[in-house]
CSV table of C-alpha atoms in Angstrom, one decimal:
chain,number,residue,atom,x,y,z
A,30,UNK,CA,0.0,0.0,0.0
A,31,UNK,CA,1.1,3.4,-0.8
A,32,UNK,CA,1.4,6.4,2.0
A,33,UNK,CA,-1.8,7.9,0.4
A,34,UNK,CA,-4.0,5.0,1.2
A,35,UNK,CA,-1.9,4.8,4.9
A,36,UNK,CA,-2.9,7.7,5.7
A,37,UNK,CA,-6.9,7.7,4.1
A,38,UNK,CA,-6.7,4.8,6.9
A,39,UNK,CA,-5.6,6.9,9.5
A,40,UNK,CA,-8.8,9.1,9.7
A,41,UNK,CA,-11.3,5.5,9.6
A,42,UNK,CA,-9.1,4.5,12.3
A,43,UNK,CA,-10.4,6.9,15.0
A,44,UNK,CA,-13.8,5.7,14.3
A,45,UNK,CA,-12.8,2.6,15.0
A,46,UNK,CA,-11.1,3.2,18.2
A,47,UNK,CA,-14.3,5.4,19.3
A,48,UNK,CA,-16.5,2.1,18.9
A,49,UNK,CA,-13.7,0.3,20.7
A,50,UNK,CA,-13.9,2.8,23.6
A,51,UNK,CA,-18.4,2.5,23.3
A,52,UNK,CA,-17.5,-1.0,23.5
A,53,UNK,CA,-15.2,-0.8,26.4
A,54,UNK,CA,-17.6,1.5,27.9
A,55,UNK,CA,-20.1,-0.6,27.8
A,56,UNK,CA,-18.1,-3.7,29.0
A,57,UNK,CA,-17.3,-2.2,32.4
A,58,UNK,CA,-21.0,-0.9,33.0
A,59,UNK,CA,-22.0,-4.5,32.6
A,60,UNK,CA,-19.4,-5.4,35.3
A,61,UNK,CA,-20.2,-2.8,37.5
A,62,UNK,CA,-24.0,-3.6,37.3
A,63,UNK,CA,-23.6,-7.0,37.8
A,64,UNK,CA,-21.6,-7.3,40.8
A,65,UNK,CA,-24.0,-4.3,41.8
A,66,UNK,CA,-27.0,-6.7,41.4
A,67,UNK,CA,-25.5,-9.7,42.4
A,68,UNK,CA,-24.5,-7.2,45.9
A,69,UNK,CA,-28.0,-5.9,46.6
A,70,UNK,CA,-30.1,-9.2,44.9
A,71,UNK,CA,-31.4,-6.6,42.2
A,72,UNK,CA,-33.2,-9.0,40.0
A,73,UNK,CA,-34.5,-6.1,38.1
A,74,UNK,CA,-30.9,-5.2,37.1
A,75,UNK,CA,-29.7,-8.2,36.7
A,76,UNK,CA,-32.5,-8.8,33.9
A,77,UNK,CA,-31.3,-5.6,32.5
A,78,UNK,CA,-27.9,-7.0,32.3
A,79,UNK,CA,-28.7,-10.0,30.9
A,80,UNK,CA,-30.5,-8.2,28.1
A,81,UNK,CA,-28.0,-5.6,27.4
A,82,UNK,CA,-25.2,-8.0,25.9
A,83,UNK,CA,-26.8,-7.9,23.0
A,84,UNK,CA,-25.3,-4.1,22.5
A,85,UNK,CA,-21.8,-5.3,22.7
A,86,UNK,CA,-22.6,-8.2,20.2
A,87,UNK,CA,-23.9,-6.2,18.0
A,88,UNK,CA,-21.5,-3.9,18.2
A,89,UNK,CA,-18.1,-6.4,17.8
A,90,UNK,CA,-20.7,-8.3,14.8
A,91,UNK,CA,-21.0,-4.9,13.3
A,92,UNK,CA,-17.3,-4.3,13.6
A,93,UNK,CA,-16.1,-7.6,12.2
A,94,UNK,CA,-18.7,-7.5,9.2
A,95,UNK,CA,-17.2,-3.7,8.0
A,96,UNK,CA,-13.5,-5.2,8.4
A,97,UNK,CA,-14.3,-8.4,6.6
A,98,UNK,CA,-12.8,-7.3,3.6
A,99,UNK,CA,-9.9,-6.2,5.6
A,100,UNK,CA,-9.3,-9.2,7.3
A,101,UNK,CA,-9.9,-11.0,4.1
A,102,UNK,CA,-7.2,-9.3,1.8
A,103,UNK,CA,-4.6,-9.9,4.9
A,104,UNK,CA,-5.6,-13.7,4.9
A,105,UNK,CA,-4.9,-13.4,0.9
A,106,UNK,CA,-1.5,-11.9,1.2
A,107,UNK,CA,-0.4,-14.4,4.4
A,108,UNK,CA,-0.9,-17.3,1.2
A,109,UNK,CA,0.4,-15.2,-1.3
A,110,UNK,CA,3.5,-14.6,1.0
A,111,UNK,CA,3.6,-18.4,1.6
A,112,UNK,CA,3.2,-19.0,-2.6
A,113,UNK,CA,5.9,-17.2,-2.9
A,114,UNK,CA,8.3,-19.0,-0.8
A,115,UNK,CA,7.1,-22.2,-1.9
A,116,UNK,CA,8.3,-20.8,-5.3
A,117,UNK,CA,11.3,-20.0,-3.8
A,118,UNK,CA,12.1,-23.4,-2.2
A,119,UNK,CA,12.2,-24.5,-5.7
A,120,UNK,CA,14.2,-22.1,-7.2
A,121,UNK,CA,16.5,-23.2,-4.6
A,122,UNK,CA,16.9,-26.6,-6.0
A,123,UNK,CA,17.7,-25.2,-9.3
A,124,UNK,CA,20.6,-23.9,-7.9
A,125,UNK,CA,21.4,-26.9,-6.0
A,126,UNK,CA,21.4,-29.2,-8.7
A,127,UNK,CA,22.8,-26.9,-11.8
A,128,UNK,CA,25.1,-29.1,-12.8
A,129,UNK,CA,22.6,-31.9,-13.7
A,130,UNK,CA,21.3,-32.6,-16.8
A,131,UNK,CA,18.5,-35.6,-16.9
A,132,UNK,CA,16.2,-36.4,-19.8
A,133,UNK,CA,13.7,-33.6,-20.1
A,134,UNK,CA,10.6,-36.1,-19.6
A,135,UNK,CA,11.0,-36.5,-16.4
A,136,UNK,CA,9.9,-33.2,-16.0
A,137,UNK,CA,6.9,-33.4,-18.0
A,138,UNK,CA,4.4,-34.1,-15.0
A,139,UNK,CA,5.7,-31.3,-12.3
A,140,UNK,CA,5.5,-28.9,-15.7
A,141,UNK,CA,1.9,-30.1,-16.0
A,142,UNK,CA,1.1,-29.7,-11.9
A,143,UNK,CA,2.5,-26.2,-12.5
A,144,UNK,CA,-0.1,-25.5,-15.4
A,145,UNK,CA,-3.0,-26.5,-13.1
A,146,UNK,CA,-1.8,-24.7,-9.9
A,147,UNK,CA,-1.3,-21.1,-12.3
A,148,UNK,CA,-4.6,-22.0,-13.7
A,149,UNK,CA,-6.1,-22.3,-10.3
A,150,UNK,CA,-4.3,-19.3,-9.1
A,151,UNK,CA,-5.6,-17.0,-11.7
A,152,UNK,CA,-9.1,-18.2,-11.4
A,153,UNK,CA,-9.3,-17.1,-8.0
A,154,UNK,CA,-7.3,-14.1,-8.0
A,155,UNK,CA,-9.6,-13.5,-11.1
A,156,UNK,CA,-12.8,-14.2,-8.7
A,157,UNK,CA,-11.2,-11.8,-5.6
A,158,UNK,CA,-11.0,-9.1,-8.3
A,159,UNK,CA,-14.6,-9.5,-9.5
A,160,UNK,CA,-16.0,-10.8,-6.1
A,161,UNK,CA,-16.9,-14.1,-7.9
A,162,UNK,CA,-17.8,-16.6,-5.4
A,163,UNK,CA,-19.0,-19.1,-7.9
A,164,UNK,CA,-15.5,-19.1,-9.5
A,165,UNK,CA,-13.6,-19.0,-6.1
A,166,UNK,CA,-15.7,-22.3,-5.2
A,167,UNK,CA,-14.5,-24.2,-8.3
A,168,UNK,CA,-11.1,-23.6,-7.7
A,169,UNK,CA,-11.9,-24.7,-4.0
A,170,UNK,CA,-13.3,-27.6,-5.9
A,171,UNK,CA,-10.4,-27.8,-8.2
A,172,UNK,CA,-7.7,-28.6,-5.5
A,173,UNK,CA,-8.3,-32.5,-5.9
A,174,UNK,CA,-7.6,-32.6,-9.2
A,175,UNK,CA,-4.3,-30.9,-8.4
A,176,UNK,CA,-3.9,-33.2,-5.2
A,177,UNK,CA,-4.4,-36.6,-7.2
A,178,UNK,CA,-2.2,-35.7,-10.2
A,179,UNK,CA,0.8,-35.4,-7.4
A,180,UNK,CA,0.4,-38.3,-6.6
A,181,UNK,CA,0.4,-40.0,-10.3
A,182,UNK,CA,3.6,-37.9,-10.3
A,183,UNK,CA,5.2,-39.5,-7.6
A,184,UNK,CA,4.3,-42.4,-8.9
A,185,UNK,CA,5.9,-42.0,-12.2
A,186,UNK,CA,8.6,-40.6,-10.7
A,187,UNK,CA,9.2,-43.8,-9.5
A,188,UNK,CA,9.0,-45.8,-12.6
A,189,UNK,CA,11.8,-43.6,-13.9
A,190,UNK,CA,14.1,-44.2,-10.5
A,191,UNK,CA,13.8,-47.9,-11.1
A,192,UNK,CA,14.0,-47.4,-14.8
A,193,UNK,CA,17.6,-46.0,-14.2
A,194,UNK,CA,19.5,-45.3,-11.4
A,195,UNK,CA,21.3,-42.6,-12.5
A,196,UNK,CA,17.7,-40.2,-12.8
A,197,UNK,CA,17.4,-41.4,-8.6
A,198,UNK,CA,19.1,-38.2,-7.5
A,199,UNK,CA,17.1,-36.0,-9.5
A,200,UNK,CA,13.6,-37.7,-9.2
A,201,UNK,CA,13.7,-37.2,-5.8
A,202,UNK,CA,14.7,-33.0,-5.9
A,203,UNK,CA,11.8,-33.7,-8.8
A,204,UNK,CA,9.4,-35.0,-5.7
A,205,UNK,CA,10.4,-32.1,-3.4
A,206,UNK,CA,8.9,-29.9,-6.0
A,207,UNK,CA,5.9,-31.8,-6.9
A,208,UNK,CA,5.3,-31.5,-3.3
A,209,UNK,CA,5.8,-27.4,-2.9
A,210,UNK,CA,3.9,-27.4,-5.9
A,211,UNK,CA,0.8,-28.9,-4.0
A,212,UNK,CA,1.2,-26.8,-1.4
A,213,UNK,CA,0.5,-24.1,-3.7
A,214,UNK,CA,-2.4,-25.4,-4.6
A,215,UNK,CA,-3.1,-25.6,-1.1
A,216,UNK,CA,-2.7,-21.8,-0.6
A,217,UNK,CA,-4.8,-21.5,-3.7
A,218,UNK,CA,-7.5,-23.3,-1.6
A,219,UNK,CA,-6.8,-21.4,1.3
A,220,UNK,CA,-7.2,-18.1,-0.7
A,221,UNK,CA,-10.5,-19.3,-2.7
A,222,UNK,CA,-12.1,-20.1,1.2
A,223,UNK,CA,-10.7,-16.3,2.2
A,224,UNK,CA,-12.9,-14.9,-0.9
A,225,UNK,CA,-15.9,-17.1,-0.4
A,226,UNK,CA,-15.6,-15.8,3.3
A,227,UNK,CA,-14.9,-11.9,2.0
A,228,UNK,CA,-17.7,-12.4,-0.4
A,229,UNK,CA,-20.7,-14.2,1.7
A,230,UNK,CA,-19.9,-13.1,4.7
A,231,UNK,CA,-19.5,-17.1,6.2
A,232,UNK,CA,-16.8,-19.7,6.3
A,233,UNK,CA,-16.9,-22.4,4.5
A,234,UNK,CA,-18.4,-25.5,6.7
A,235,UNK,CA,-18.2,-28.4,4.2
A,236,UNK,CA,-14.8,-30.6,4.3
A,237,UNK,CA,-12.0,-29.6,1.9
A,238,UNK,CA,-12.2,-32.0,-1.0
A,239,UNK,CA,-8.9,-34.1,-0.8
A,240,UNK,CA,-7.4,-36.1,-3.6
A,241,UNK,CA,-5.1,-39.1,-2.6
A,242,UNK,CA,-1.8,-38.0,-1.9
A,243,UNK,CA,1.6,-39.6,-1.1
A,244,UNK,CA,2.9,-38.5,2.5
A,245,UNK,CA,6.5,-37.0,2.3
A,246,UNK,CA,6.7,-35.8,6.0
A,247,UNK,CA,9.1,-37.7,6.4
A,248,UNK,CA,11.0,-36.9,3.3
A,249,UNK,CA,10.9,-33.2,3.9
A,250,UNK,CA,13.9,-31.3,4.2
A,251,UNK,CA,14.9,-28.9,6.8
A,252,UNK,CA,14.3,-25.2,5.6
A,253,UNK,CA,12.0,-26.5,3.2
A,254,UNK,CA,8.8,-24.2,3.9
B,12,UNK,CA,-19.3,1.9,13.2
B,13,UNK,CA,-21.5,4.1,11.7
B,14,UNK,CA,-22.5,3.8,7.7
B,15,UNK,CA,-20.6,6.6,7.1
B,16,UNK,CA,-17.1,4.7,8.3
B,17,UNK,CA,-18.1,1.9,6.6
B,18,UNK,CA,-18.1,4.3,3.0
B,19,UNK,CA,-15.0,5.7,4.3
B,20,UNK,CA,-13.2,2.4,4.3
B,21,UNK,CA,-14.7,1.4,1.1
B,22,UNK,CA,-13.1,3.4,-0.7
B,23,UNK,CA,-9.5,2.4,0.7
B,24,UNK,CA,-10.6,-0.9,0.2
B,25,UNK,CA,-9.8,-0.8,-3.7
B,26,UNK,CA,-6.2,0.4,-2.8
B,27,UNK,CA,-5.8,-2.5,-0.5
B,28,UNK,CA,-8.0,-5.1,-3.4
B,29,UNK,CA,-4.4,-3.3,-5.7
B,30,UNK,CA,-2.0,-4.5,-2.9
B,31,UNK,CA,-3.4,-8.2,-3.0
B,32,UNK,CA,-3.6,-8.5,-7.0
B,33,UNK,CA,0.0,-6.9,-7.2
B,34,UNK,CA,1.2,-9.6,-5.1
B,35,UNK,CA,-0.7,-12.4,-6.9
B,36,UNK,CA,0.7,-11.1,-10.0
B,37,UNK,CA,4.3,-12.0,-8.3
B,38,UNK,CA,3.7,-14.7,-7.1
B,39,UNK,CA,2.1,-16.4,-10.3
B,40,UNK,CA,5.2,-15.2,-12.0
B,41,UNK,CA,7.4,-17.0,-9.1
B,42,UNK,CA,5.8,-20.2,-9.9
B,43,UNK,CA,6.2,-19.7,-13.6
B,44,UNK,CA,9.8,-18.5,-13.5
B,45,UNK,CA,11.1,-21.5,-10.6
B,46,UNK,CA,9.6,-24.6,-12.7
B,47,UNK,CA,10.6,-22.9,-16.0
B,48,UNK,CA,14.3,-22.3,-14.5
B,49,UNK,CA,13.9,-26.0,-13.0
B,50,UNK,CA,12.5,-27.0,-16.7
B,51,UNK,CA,15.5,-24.9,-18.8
B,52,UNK,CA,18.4,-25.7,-16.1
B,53,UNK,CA,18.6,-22.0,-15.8
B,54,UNK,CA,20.4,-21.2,-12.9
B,55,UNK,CA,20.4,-17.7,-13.4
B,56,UNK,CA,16.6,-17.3,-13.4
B,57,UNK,CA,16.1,-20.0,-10.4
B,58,UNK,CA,18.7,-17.4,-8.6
B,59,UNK,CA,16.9,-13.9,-9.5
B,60,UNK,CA,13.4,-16.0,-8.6
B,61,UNK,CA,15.4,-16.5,-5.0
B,62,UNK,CA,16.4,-13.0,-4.7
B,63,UNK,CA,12.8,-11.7,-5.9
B,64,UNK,CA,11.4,-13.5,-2.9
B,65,UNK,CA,11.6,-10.5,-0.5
B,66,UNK,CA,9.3,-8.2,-2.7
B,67,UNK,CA,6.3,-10.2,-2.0
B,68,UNK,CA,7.5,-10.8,2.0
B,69,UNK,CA,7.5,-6.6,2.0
B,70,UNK,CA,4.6,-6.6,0.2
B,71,UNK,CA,3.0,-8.7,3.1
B,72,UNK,CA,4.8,-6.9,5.8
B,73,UNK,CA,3.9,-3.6,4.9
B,74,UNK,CA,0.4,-4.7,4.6
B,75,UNK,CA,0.6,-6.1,7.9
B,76,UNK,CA,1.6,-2.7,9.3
B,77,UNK,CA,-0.7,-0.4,7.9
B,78,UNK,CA,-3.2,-3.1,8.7
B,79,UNK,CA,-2.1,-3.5,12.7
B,80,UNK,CA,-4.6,-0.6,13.8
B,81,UNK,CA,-7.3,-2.3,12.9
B,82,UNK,CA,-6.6,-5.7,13.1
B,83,UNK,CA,-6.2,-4.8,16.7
B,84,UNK,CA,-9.2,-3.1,17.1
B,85,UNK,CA,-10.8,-5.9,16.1
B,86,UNK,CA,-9.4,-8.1,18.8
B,87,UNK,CA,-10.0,-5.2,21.2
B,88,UNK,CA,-13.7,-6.4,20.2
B,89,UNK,CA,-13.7,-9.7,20.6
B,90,UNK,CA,-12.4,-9.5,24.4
B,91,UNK,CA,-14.6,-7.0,24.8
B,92,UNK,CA,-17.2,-9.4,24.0
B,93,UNK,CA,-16.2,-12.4,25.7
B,94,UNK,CA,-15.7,-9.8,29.1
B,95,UNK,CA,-20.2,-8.4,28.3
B,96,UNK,CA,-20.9,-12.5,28.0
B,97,UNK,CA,-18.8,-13.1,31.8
B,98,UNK,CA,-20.8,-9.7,33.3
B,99,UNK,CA,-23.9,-11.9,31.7
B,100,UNK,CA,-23.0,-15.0,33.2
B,101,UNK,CA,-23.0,-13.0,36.7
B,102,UNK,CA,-26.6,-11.4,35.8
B,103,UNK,CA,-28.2,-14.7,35.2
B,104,UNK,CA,-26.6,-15.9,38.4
B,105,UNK,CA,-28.3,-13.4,40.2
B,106,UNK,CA,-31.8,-14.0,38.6
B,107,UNK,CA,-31.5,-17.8,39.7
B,108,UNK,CA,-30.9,-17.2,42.8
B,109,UNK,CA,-33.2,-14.4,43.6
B,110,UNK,CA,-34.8,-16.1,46.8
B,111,UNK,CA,-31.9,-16.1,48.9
B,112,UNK,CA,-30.6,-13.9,51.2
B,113,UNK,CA,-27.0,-14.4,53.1
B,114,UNK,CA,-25.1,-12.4,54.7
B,115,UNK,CA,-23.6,-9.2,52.9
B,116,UNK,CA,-20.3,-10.0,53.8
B,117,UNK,CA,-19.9,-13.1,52.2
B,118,UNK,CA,-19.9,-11.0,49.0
B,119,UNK,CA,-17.2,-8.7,50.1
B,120,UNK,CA,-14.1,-10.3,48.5
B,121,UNK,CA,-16.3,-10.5,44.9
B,122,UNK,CA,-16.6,-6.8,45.3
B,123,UNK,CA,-12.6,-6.1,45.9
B,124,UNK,CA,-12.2,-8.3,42.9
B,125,UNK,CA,-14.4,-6.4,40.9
B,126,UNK,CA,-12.9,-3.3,41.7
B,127,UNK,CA,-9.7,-4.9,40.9
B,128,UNK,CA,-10.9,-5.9,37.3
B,129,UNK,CA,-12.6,-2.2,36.7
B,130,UNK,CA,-9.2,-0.7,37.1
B,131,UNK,CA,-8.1,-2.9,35.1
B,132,UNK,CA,-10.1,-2.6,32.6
B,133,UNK,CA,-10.1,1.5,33.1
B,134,UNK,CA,-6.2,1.7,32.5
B,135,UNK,CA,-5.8,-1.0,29.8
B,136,UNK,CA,-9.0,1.3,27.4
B,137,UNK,CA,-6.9,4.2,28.6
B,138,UNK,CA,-3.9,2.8,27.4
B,139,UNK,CA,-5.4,2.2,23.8
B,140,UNK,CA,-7.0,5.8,23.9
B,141,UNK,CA,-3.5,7.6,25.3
B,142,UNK,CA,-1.5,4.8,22.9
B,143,UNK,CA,-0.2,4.7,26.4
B,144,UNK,CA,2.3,1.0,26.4
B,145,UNK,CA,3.5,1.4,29.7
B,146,UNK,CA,0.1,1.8,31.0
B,147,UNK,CA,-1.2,-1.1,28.8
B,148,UNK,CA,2.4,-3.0,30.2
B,149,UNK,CA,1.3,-2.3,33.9
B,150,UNK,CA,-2.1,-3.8,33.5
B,151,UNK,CA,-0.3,-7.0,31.9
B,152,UNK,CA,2.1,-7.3,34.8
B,153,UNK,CA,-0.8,-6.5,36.9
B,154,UNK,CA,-3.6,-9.8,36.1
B,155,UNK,CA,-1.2,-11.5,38.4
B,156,UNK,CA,-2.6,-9.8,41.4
B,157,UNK,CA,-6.4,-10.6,40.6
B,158,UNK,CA,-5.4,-14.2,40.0
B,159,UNK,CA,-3.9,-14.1,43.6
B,160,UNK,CA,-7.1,-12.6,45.0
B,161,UNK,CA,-9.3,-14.8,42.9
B,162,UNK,CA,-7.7,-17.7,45.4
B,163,UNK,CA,-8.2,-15.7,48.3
B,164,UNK,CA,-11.8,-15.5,47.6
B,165,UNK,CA,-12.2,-19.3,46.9
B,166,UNK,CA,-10.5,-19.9,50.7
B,167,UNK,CA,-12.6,-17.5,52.0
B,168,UNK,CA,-15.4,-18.7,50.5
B,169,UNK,CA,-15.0,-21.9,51.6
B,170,UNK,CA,-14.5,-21.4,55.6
B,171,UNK,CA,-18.4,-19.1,54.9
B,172,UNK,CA,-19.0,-22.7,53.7
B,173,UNK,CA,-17.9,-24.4,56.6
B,174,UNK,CA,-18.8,-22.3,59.0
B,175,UNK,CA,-22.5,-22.2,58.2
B,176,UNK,CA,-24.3,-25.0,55.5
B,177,UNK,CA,-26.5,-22.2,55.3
B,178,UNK,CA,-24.1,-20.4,52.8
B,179,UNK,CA,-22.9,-23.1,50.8
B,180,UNK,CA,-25.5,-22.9,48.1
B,181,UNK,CA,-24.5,-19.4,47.8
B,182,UNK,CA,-21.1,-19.6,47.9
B,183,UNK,CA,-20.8,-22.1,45.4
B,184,UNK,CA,-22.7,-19.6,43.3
B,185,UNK,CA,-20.0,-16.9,44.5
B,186,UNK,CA,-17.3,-19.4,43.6
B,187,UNK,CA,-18.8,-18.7,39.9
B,188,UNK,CA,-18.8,-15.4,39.8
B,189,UNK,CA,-15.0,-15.0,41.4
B,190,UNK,CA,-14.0,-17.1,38.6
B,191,UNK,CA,-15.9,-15.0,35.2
B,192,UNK,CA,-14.7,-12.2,37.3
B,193,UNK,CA,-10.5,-13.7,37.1
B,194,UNK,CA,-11.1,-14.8,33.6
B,195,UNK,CA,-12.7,-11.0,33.3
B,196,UNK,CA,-8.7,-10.6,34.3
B,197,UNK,CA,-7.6,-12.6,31.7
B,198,UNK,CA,-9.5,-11.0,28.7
B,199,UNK,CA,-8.2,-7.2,30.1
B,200,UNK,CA,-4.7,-9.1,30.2
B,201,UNK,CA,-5.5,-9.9,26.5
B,202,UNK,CA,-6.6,-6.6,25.8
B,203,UNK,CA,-3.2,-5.4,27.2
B,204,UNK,CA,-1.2,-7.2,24.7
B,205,UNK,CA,-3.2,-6.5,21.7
B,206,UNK,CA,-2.5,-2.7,22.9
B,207,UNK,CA,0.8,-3.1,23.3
B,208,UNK,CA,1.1,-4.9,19.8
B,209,UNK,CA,-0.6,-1.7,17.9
B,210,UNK,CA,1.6,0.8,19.6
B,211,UNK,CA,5.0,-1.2,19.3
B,212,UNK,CA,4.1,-3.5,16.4
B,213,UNK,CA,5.7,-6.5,18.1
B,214,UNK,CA,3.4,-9.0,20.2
B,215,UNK,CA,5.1,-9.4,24.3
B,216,UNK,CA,7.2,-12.6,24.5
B,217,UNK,CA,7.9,-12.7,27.9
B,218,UNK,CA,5.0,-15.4,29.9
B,219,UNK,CA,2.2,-13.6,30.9
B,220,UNK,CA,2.3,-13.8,34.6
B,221,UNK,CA,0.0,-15.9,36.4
B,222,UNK,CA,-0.8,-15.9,40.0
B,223,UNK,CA,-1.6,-19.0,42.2
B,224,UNK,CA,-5.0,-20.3,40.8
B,225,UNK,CA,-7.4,-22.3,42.3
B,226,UNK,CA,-8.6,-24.5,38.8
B,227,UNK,CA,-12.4,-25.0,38.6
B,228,UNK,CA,-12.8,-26.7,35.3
B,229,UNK,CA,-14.7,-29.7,37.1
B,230,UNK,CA,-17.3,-27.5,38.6
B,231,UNK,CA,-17.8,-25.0,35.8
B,232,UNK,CA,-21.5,-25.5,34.5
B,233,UNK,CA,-23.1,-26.2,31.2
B,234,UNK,CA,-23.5,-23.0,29.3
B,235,UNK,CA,-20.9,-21.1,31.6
B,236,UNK,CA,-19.1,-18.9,28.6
């Protein structure tokens, strides 16, 4: 964000703290009025108590539904910051293993992962910008398909490690990816329930559609993020 | 908030909306340029895709910042609430037990607590209106000292007990309301922090102090918040 829109901020942001303070306010008369009926048995108060919570609820509802947006676009750039070190981790390996040089088809599948993960990641950027929360469900949806074609990857990966030993060293800097590559699509599904949330107003209550996938805890390297 | 903060922020929303698309953008490239650099063997790409990392991270950071304000303010609300639903939970005491009658000074030590937790809760909301973090500090060191009363209470409590079975019903009820009153405590001791974390933009490390507590988890009641 620019200092313009810092300081455009800066003016909402005493609003806010005066409904922080009418909540606060309104927080320690509850306590005080309490304790005060609960002192002199003041069932009268104590009913009035009881039915003034409903002002701080509404008040802290009414508070979190004009920040949702807010909230929402620092949700998006937490996975966006995470994309981008997944991307990272990756770019890492290249370094690591420049001076190998294995038969380009063993790359084939990650290359394909990639595609669907970019595809995914423009859909829902696509449906943030247009507040499209059909679109942001599909790629919510889509994750599976991502999730079950690293697993064929692994698996093929395999075949080409038994195939010949000499692409072992390299399939398995090939896995690493595969996996950071899921987690993208991960963070993709993270960011498509941040829009549906930004966008309705409600989480999203039904379990995340998983595709089989190969566990490589225990595979994973340290640093790897 | 009123409507008219609600425009207000709209209209900074867009510039925030910018923030996230700009960082989507990079990080779509990321992804494209770490599998193409993985794909090419291009070491040179894979190494400026490394370096370019720290663009989105600022990105995210400086989002964070401007954001802290009001992402604070929003957990200012939420203990806020939680603190209307404990004065509640005293309120609905008191209407239960309307009937009886004991002794006013079984009630005394509730009071000193709740005196306790008002100036608590007095100096931390001045602390957030003064941006005050010494004042919001001393209200974080001070929880420890309601803690140490709330066990006070519970002994004291429970010699009322023994001394007359006329009191126990009544004290167990008091019991109750000494405990929303420390946990009161612990929501102003939250409230503290999240001050602390807007003025100095780094959350308190250092364990929060706790006092001697007397743990009533197996005597709390259904529908106790």
């Amino acid at each position: 964000m620019t200092d313009h829109t810092l300081k455009a901020f800066d003016s909402d942001l005493q609003a806010l703290a005066h409904s922080v303070a009418e909540m606060g306010g309104l927080a320690e008369k509850q306590i005080a009025d309490a304790v005060g009926a609960l002192a002199r048995r003041d069932v009268a108060l104590a009913q009035r108590v009881s039915g003034a919570d409903v002002n701080i609820d509404a008040l802290q509802r009414e508070m979190a539904v004009d920040l949702r947006e807010i909230v929402g676009a620092l949700r998006l750039a937490n996975d966006l910051e995470r994309i981008g070190d997944l991307a990272k981790n990756i770019a890492k390996r290249v370094i690591a293993l420049n001076t190998e040089f294995p038969p380009p088809k063993l790359i084939r599948g990650v290359e394909h992962m990639t595609d669907l993960v970019l595809g995914q990641m423009k859909a829902v950027l696509d449906a943030y910008a247009r507040r499209d929360d059909a679109k942001a469900m599909a790629v919510w949806r889509g994750d599976e398909e991502i999730d079950t074609m690293c697993t064929s990857v692994f698996r093929e990966l395999l075949t080409y490690m038994m195939e010949d030993p000499r692409n072992i060293s390299f399939c398995i800097h090939l896995l690493f990816c595969a996996k950071n590559i899921e987690r993208m699509g991960d963070h993709a599904t993270n960011i498509a329930e941040t829009v549906h949330y930004i966008i309705d107003g409600r989480p999203i209550t039904d379990a995340r559609p998983k595709g089989d996938t190969t566990t490589m805890g225990a595979l994973r390297v340290a640093g790897d993020k």
